[in-house]
XYZ file of C-alpha atoms in Angstrom:
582
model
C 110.307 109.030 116.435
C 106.249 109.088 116.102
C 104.493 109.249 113.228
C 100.612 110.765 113.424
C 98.072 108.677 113.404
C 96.529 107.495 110.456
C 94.941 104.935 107.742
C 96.711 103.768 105.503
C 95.358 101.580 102.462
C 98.711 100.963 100.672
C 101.868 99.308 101.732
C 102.783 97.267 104.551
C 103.130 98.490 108.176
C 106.755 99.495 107.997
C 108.265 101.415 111.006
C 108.011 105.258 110.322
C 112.044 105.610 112.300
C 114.548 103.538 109.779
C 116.978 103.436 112.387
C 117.040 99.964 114.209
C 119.211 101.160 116.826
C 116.083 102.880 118.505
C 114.005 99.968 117.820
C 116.179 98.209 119.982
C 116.344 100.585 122.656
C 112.848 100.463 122.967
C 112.406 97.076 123.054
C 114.823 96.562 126.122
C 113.193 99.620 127.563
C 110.355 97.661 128.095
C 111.459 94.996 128.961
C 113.956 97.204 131.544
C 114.043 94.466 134.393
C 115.687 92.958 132.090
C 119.868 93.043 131.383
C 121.017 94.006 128.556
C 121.821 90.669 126.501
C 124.961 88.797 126.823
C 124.741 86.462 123.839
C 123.790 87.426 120.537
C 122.083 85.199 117.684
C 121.540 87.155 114.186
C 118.439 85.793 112.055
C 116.958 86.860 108.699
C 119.165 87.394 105.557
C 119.365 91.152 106.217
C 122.272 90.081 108.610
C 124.108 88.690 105.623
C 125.404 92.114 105.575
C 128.536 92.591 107.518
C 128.414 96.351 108.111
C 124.961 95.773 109.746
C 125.779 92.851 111.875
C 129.037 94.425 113.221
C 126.723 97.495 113.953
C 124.756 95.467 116.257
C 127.271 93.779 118.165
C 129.079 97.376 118.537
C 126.017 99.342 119.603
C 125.052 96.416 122.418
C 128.612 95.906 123.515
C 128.687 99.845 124.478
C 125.059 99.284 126.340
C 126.790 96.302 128.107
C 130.017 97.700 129.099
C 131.179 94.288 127.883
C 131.991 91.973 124.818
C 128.741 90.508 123.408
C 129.130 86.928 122.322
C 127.887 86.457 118.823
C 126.440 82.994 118.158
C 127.821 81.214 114.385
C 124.831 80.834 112.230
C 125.484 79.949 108.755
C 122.279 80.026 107.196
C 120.255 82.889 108.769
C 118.245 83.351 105.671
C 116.185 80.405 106.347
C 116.202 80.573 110.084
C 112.581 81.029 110.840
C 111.073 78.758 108.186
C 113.651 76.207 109.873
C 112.159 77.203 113.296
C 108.307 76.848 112.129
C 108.847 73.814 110.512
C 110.487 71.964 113.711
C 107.835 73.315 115.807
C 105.237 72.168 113.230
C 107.088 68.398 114.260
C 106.881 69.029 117.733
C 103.590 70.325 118.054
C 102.400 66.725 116.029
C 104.551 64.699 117.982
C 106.884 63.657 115.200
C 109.947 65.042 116.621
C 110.693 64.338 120.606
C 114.053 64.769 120.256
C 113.763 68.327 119.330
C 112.717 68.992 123.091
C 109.782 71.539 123.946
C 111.955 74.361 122.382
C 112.824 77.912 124.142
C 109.985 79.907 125.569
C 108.776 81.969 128.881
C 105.221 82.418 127.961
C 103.357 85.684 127.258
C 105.731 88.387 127.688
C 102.425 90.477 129.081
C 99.503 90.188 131.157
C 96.211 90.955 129.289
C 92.974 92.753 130.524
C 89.466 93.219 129.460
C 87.964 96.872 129.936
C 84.940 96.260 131.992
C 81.964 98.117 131.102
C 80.901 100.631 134.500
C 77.069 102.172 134.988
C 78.227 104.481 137.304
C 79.667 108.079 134.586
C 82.416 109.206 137.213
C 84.077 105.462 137.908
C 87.658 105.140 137.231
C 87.955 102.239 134.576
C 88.402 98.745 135.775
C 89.341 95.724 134.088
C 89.726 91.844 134.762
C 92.904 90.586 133.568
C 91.890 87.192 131.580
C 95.552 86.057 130.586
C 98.266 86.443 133.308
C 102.013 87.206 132.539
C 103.790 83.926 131.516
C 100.954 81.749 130.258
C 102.105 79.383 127.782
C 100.899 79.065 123.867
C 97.812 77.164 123.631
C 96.975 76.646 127.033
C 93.319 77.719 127.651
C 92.780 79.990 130.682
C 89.098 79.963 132.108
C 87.591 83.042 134.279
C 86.116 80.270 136.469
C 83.437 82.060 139.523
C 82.366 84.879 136.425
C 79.885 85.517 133.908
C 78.792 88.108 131.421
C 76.139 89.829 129.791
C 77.314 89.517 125.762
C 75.691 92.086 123.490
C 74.785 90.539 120.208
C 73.239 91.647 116.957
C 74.954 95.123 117.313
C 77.915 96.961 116.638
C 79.999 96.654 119.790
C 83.998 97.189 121.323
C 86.121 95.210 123.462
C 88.999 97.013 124.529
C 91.962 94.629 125.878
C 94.984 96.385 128.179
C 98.123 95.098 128.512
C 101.222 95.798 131.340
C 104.719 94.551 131.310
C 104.389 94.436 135.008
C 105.875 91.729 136.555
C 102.219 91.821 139.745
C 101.348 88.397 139.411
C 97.726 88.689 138.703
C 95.883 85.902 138.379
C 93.103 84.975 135.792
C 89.762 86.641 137.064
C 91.445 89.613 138.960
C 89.535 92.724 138.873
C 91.707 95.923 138.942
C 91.272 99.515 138.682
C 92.969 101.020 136.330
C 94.506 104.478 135.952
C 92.802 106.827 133.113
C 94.321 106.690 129.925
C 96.437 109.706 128.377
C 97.889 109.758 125.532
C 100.001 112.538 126.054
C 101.508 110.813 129.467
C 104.724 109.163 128.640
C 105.196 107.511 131.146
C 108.487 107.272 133.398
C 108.293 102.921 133.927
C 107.380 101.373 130.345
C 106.723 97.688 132.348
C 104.411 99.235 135.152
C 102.316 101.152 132.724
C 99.053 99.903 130.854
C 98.695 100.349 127.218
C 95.431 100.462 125.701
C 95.699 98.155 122.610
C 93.279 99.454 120.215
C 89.416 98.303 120.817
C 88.051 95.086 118.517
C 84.843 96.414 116.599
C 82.707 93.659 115.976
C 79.040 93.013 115.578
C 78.565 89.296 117.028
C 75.298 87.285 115.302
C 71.903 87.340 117.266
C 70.045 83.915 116.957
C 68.009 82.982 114.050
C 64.762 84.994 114.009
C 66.150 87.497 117.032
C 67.741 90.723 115.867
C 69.562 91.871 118.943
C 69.725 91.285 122.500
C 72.385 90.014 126.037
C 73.114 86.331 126.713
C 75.125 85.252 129.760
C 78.668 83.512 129.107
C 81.831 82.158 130.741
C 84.828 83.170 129.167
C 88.260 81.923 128.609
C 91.541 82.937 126.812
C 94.464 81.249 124.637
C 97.410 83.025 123.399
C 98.100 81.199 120.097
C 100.877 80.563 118.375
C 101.380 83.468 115.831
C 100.757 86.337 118.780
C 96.592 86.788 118.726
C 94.781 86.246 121.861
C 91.424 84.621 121.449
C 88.753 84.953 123.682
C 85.708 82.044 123.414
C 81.731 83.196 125.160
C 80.185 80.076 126.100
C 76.874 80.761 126.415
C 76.111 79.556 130.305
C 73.030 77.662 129.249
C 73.920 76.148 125.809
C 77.832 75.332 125.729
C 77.576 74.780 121.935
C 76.862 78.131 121.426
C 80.498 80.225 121.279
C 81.854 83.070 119.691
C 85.237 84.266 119.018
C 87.182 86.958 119.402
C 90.379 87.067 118.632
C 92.974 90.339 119.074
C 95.653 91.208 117.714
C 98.120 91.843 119.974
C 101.583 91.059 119.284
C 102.361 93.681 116.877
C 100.375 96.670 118.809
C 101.779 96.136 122.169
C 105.230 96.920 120.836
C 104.305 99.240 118.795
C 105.179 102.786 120.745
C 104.062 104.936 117.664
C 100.491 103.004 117.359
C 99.734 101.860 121.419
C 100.794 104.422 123.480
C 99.284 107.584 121.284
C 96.340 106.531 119.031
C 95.074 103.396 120.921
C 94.999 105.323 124.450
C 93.115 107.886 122.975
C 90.729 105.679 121.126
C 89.589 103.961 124.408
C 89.537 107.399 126.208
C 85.548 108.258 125.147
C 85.228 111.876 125.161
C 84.634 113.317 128.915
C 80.994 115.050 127.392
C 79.950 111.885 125.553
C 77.149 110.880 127.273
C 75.157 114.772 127.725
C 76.035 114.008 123.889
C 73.953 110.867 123.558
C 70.992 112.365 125.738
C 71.250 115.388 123.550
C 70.366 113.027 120.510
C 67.808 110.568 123.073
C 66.095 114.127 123.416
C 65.717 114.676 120.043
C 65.213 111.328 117.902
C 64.029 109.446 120.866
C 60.968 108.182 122.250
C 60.063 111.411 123.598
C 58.945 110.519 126.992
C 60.275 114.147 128.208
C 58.302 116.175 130.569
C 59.207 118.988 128.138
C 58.213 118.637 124.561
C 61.014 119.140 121.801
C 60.713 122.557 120.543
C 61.537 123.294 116.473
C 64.201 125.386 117.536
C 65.934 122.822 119.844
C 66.077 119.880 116.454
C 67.354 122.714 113.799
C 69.764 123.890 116.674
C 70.975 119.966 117.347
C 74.477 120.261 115.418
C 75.710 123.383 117.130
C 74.355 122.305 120.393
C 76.596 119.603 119.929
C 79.293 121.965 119.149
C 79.374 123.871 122.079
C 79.384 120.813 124.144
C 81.915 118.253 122.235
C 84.098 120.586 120.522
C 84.011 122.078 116.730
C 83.058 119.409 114.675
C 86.328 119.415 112.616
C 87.983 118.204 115.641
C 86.078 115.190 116.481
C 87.986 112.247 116.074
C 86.689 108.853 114.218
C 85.822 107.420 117.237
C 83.809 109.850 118.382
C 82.094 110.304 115.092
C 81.390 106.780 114.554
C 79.880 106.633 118.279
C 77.686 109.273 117.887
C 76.358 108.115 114.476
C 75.632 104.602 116.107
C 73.558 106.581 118.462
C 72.190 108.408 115.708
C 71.040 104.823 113.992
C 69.614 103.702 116.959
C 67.299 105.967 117.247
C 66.838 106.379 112.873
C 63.064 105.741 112.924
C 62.316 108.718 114.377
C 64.175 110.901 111.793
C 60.446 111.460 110.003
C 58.716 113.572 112.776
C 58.962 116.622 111.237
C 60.791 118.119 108.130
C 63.600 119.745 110.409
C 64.033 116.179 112.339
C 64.303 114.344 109.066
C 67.073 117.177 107.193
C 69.155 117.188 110.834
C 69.405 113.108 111.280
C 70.178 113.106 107.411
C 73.136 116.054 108.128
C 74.598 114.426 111.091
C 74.193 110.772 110.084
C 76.194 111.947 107.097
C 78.860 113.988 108.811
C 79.829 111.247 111.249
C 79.674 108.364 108.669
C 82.310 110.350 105.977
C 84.107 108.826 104.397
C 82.256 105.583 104.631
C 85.287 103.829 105.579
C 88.132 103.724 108.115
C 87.421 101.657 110.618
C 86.423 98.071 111.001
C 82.771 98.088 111.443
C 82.264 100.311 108.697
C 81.243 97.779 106.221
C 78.606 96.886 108.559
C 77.273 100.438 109.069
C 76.742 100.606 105.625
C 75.103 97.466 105.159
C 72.569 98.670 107.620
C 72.022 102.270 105.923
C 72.181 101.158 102.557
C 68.286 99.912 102.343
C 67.240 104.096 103.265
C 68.301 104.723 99.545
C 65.514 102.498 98.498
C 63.195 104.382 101.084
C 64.457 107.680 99.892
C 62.941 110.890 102.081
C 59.623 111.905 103.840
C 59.635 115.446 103.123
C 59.952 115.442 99.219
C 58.789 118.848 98.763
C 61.663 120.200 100.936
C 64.566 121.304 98.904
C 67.015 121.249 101.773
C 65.788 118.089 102.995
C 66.720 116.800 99.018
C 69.900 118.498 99.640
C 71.275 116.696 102.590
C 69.996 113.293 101.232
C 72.297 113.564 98.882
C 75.245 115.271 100.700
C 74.532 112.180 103.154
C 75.311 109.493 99.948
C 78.448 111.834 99.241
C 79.734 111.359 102.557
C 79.337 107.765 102.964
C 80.247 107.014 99.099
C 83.434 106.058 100.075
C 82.524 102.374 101.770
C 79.820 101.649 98.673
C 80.397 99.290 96.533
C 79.982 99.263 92.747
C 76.399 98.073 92.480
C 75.490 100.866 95.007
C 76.962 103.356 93.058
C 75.816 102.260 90.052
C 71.971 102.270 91.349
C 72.806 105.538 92.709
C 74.236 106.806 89.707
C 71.182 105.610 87.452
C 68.667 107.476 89.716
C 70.886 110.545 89.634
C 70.748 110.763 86.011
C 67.149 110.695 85.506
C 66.865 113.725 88.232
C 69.738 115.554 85.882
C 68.730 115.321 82.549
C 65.975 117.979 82.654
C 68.026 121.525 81.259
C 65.243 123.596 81.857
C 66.878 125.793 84.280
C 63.916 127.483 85.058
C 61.980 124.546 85.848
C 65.300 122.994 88.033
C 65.095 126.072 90.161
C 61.117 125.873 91.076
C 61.402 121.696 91.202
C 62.630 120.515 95.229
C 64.342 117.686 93.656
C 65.935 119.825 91.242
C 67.196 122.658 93.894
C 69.547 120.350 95.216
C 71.160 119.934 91.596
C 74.471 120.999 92.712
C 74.517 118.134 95.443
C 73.387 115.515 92.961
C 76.628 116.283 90.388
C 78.821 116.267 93.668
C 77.955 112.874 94.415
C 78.333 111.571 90.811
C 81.668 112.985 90.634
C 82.195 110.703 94.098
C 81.062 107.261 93.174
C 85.183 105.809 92.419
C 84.151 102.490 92.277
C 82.513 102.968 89.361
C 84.156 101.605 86.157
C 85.956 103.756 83.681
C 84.021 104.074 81.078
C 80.934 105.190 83.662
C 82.458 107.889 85.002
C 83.767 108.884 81.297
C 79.921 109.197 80.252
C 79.490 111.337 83.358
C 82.637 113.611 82.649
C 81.365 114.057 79.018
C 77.942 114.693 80.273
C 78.824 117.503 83.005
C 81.259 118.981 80.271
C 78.351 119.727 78.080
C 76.075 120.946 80.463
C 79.159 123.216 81.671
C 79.133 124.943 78.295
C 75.707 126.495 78.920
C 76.118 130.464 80.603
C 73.739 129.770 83.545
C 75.988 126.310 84.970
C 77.169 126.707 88.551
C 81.140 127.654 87.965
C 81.401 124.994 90.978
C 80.966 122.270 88.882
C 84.263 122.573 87.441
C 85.108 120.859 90.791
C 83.036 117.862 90.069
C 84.946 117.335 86.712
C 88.287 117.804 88.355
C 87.511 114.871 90.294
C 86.047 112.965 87.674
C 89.356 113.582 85.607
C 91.508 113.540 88.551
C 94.805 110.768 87.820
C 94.899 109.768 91.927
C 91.314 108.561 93.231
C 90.187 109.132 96.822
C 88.589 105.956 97.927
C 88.606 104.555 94.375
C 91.026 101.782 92.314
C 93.438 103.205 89.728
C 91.314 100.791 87.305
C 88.648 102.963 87.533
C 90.234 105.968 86.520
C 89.274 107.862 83.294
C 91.711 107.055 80.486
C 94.283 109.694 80.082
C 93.292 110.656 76.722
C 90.096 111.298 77.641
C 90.963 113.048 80.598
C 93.321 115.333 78.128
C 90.120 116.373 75.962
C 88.543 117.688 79.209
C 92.032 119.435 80.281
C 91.973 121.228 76.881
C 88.116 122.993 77.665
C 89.730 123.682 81.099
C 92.626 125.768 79.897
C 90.757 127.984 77.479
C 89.255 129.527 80.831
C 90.320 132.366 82.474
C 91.611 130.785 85.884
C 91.432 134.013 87.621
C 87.981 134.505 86.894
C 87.240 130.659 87.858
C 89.098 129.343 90.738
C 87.396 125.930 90.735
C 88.793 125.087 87.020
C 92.290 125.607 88.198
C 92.076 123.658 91.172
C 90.056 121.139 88.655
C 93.233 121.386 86.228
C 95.349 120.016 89.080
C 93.608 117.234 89.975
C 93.402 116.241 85.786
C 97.004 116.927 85.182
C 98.652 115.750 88.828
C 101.464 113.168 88.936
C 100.731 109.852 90.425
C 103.810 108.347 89.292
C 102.093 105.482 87.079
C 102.630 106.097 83.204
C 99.589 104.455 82.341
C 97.563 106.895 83.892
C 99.639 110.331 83.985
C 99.001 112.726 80.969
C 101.907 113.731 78.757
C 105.017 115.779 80.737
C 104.206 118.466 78.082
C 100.493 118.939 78.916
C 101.557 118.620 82.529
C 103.900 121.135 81.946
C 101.966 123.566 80.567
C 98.954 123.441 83.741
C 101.949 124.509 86.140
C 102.781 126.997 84.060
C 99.186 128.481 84.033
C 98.836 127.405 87.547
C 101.632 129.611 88.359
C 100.600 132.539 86.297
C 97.513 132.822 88.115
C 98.736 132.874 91.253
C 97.530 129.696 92.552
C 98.418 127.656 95.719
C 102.347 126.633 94.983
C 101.311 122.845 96.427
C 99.237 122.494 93.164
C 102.066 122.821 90.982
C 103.881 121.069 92.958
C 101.339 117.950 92.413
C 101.347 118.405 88.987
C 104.966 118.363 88.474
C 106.034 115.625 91.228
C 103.958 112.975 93.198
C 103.390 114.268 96.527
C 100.618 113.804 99.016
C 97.870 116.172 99.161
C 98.455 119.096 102.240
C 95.089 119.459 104.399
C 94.020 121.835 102.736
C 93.794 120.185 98.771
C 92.358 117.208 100.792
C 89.725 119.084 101.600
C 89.134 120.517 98.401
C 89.114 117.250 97.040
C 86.996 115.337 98.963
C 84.899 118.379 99.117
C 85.162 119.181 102.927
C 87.636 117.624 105.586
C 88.333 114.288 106.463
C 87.789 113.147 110.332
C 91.221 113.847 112.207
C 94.002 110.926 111.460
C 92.466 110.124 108.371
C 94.068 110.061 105.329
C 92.771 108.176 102.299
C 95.150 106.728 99.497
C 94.544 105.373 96.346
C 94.739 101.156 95.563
């Protein structure tokens, strides 16, 4: 069975199907020139259990047609430790008698994606570690060299086949497009498309960015990662590393052959999407000048050609906001460039996290907050600035959030409403308490000084009824991107829920939903409010008619549908991406 794709930030990788049986199947599947074994050898003290070891030898004695012969092991609970330690003696010499020990090499033959100029190329790829190379043995692409990007956020993308074509080191292949909805009818003729290594590999000292040439060569190590050493062609002391991981994806059905395939596969109106952006933000060499029109029009543009924009995946979004860095120091040509750059930089950076150069793409935007905006006298410029810091809040750390956090307060302390409606920084008001309510990895008694704070205000007639969102999440028992040591102590949070249920949730919708979030289970005592008080916002909840999923999150611990995601994060996450709390 497959499980959507995802991200995960709690628990280990478990399989999503609990039933080994199928495990198995696969595996052999695979492997399908293969016989089904003969000999059986149970490790790992699971097997201590007889019902699951006779299971085994049943179901593969049916597969055979034949008796399986079950190998005596006494003490399968230590097995591997037993295993690493006596290739630990080999591997120093201190053992000979042990022998070399059992292997065939890699099980797989392993491919870089090469990079092609030409848009309408089928995808080709030089395989850099054939089928059946031995652990530790280094295999050079001798009569090759390559141009190595550094100082930027780039992929490599390794492909794997089963295939028992005995390709050499330094073949060049074509390969066939990948799908992920194409199952596939031979499992050990087809390619899978591991999932792409994100990386930004360092410049040298005093150069920012730029190609090098380099020879490369490939080891399979020991624990299943395939590293991959550039050796700059000039200076063999310069090398970097890469290393995949690629033991646990290739056999991984539910991960390789759905989300990695379509990871690789860049979307087929990618590049009209880049020039749309060159044409905008960049160096304006056109014959045509840039109209007004064409930069406000930018985002829907980019609509009609790539899709809605809820549909975009993460890798697409991620793409097109390195394309949208690139070309970032052109954002201030006019007050529309400037508040489109700042939407779409934001939109394609949310959460701030989820995949693994994240970090590093908010290490480069993070100095802009110092900057701050061009246009100040534009409200709607102010506006996305700060929906852009809501969006990315996620991958912040705490002494980003806290800077942010002191410069929203001294915009928000001003309760002239009069004035905040006339001031540009002030118009964007609502945005500013948004992003408060976002910054999780503040500490608890931070975001309890905001709660209080946005309470108060909240009991003055002319406050935006939408803030009631903003203290639901402040409140809320199960963080987004957050620790649980950050959330607001539960007695605290139970003062708020109190001003919350003197309101007519009919009248208010965003104080129900806000309710919810305050009073929903997470299953840790230390954090949940009292079953009564719990009790009592599903019974209002209820009575007003509200969603039945936000009872139900108040009453049991359940993950949030689409929809409440979206109402808590405050618009939807990219596809596949769900965020849980630490």
């Amino acid at each position: 069975q497959r499980r959507s794709a995802g991200l995960v930030e709690l628990g280990l990788p478990y399989p999503a199907d609990a039933a080994i049986t199928r495990h198995l199947a696969a595996f052999l599947e695979r492997h399908s020139a293969l016989e089904v074994p003969d000999t059986l050898l149970l490790n790992g003290g699971v097997f201590r259990a007889p019902a699951l070891a006779q299971r085994l030898e049943q179901v593969l004695t049916h597969w055979r047609g034949s008796a399986v012969r079950v190998l005596q092991h006494s003490d399968p609970d230590v097995a591997v430790a037993r295993g690493a330690v006596a290739y630990a003696l080999v591997r120093a010499g201190r053992a000979p008698q042990l022998g070399r020990g059992v292997g065939g090499g890699s099980a797989r033959s392993y491919f870089l994606l090469l990079e092609d100029e030409k848009k309408d190329a089928p995808p080709r790829a030089i395989c850099v570690l054939p089928r059946g190379t031995d652990t530790a043995i280094e295999v050079p692409l001798s009569g090759h060299s390559f141009a190595l990007r550094l100082g930027q956020a780039v992929r490599f993308h390794l492909v794997a086949s089963a295939a028992r074509t005995p390709w050499q080191a330094g073949d060049v292949i074509d390969l066939p497009a990948p799908n992920p909805s194409d199952d596939g009818d031979d499992s050990a003729t087809t390619f899978v498309y591991l999932p792409p290594l994100e990386t930004v590999l360092p410049a040298a000292s005093g150069q920012r960015r730029g190609h090098v040439t380099v020879q490369l060569s490939a080891t399979m190590t020991e624990v299943g990662t395939l590293e991959m050493h550039c050796t700059h062609a000039d200076d063999p002391a310069q090398r970097w590393l890469l290393a995949f991981q690629v033991r646990s994806h290739a056999g991984d059905d539910s991960a390789a052959d759905s989300a990695s395939a379509e990871d690789h596969a860049a979307h087929p109106r990618l590049a009209p999407a880049i020039d749309l952006i060159e044409r905008i933000f960049g160096s304006q060499t056109q014959a045509q000048p840039v109209t007004a029109k064409e930069v406000r029009q930018l985002r829907s543009t980019l609509e009609r050609l790539l899709g809605a924009r809820d549909t975009w995946s993460l890798a697409l979004l991620r793409t097109l906001f390195d394309a949208l860095w690139a070309r970032a120091r052109r954002r201030r040509r006019s007050a529309e460039h400037e508040r489109v750059w700042l939407n779409l930089a934001g939109y394609c950076l949310r959460p701030g996290m989820g995949t693994p150069l994240d970090a590093w793409r908010i290490e480069q935007i993070w100095p802009l907050f110092a900057e701050g905006i061009q246009y100040t006298a534009e409200s709607r410029n102010w506006s996305e600035w700060w929906t852009l810091w809501r969006r990315a809040a996620g991958g912040l750390n705490e002494a980003q959030q806290l800077q942010i956090l002191e410069t929203l307060a001294g915009h928000l302390e001003d309760t002239d409403a009069g004035k905040r409606a006339r001031h540009p920084v002030q118009g964007s008001y609502d945005d500013m308490v948004r992003l408060a309510a976002l910054l999780e990895r503040l500490p608890g008694q931070h975001r309890a000084e905001t709660g209080r704070w946005v309470l108060e205000r909240l009991q003055r007639p002319d406050e935006n009824p939408q803030t009631w969102w903003a203290l639901g999440r402040l409140g809320a028992r199960v963080p987004l991107c957050g620790s649980a040591h950050t959330v607001v102590p539960a007695d605290i949070a139970s003062q708020w829920l109190q001003a919350l249920l003197a309101l007519d949730w009919k009248a208010v919708e965003p104080a129900a939903f806000a309710a919810a979030q305050i009073a929903r289970m997470s299953g840790d005592r230390s954090r949940d409010l009292s079953p009564e008080l719990r009790e009592q916002v599903a019974r209002r909840l209820i009575a007003s008619k509200a969603p039945a999923s936000w009872a139900a999150m108040v009453q049991n611990v359940v993950q949030l549908d689409e929809a409440d995601q979206r109402r808590s994060f405050g618009e939807a996450l990219p596809p596949g991406l769900r965020l849980l709390a630490r």
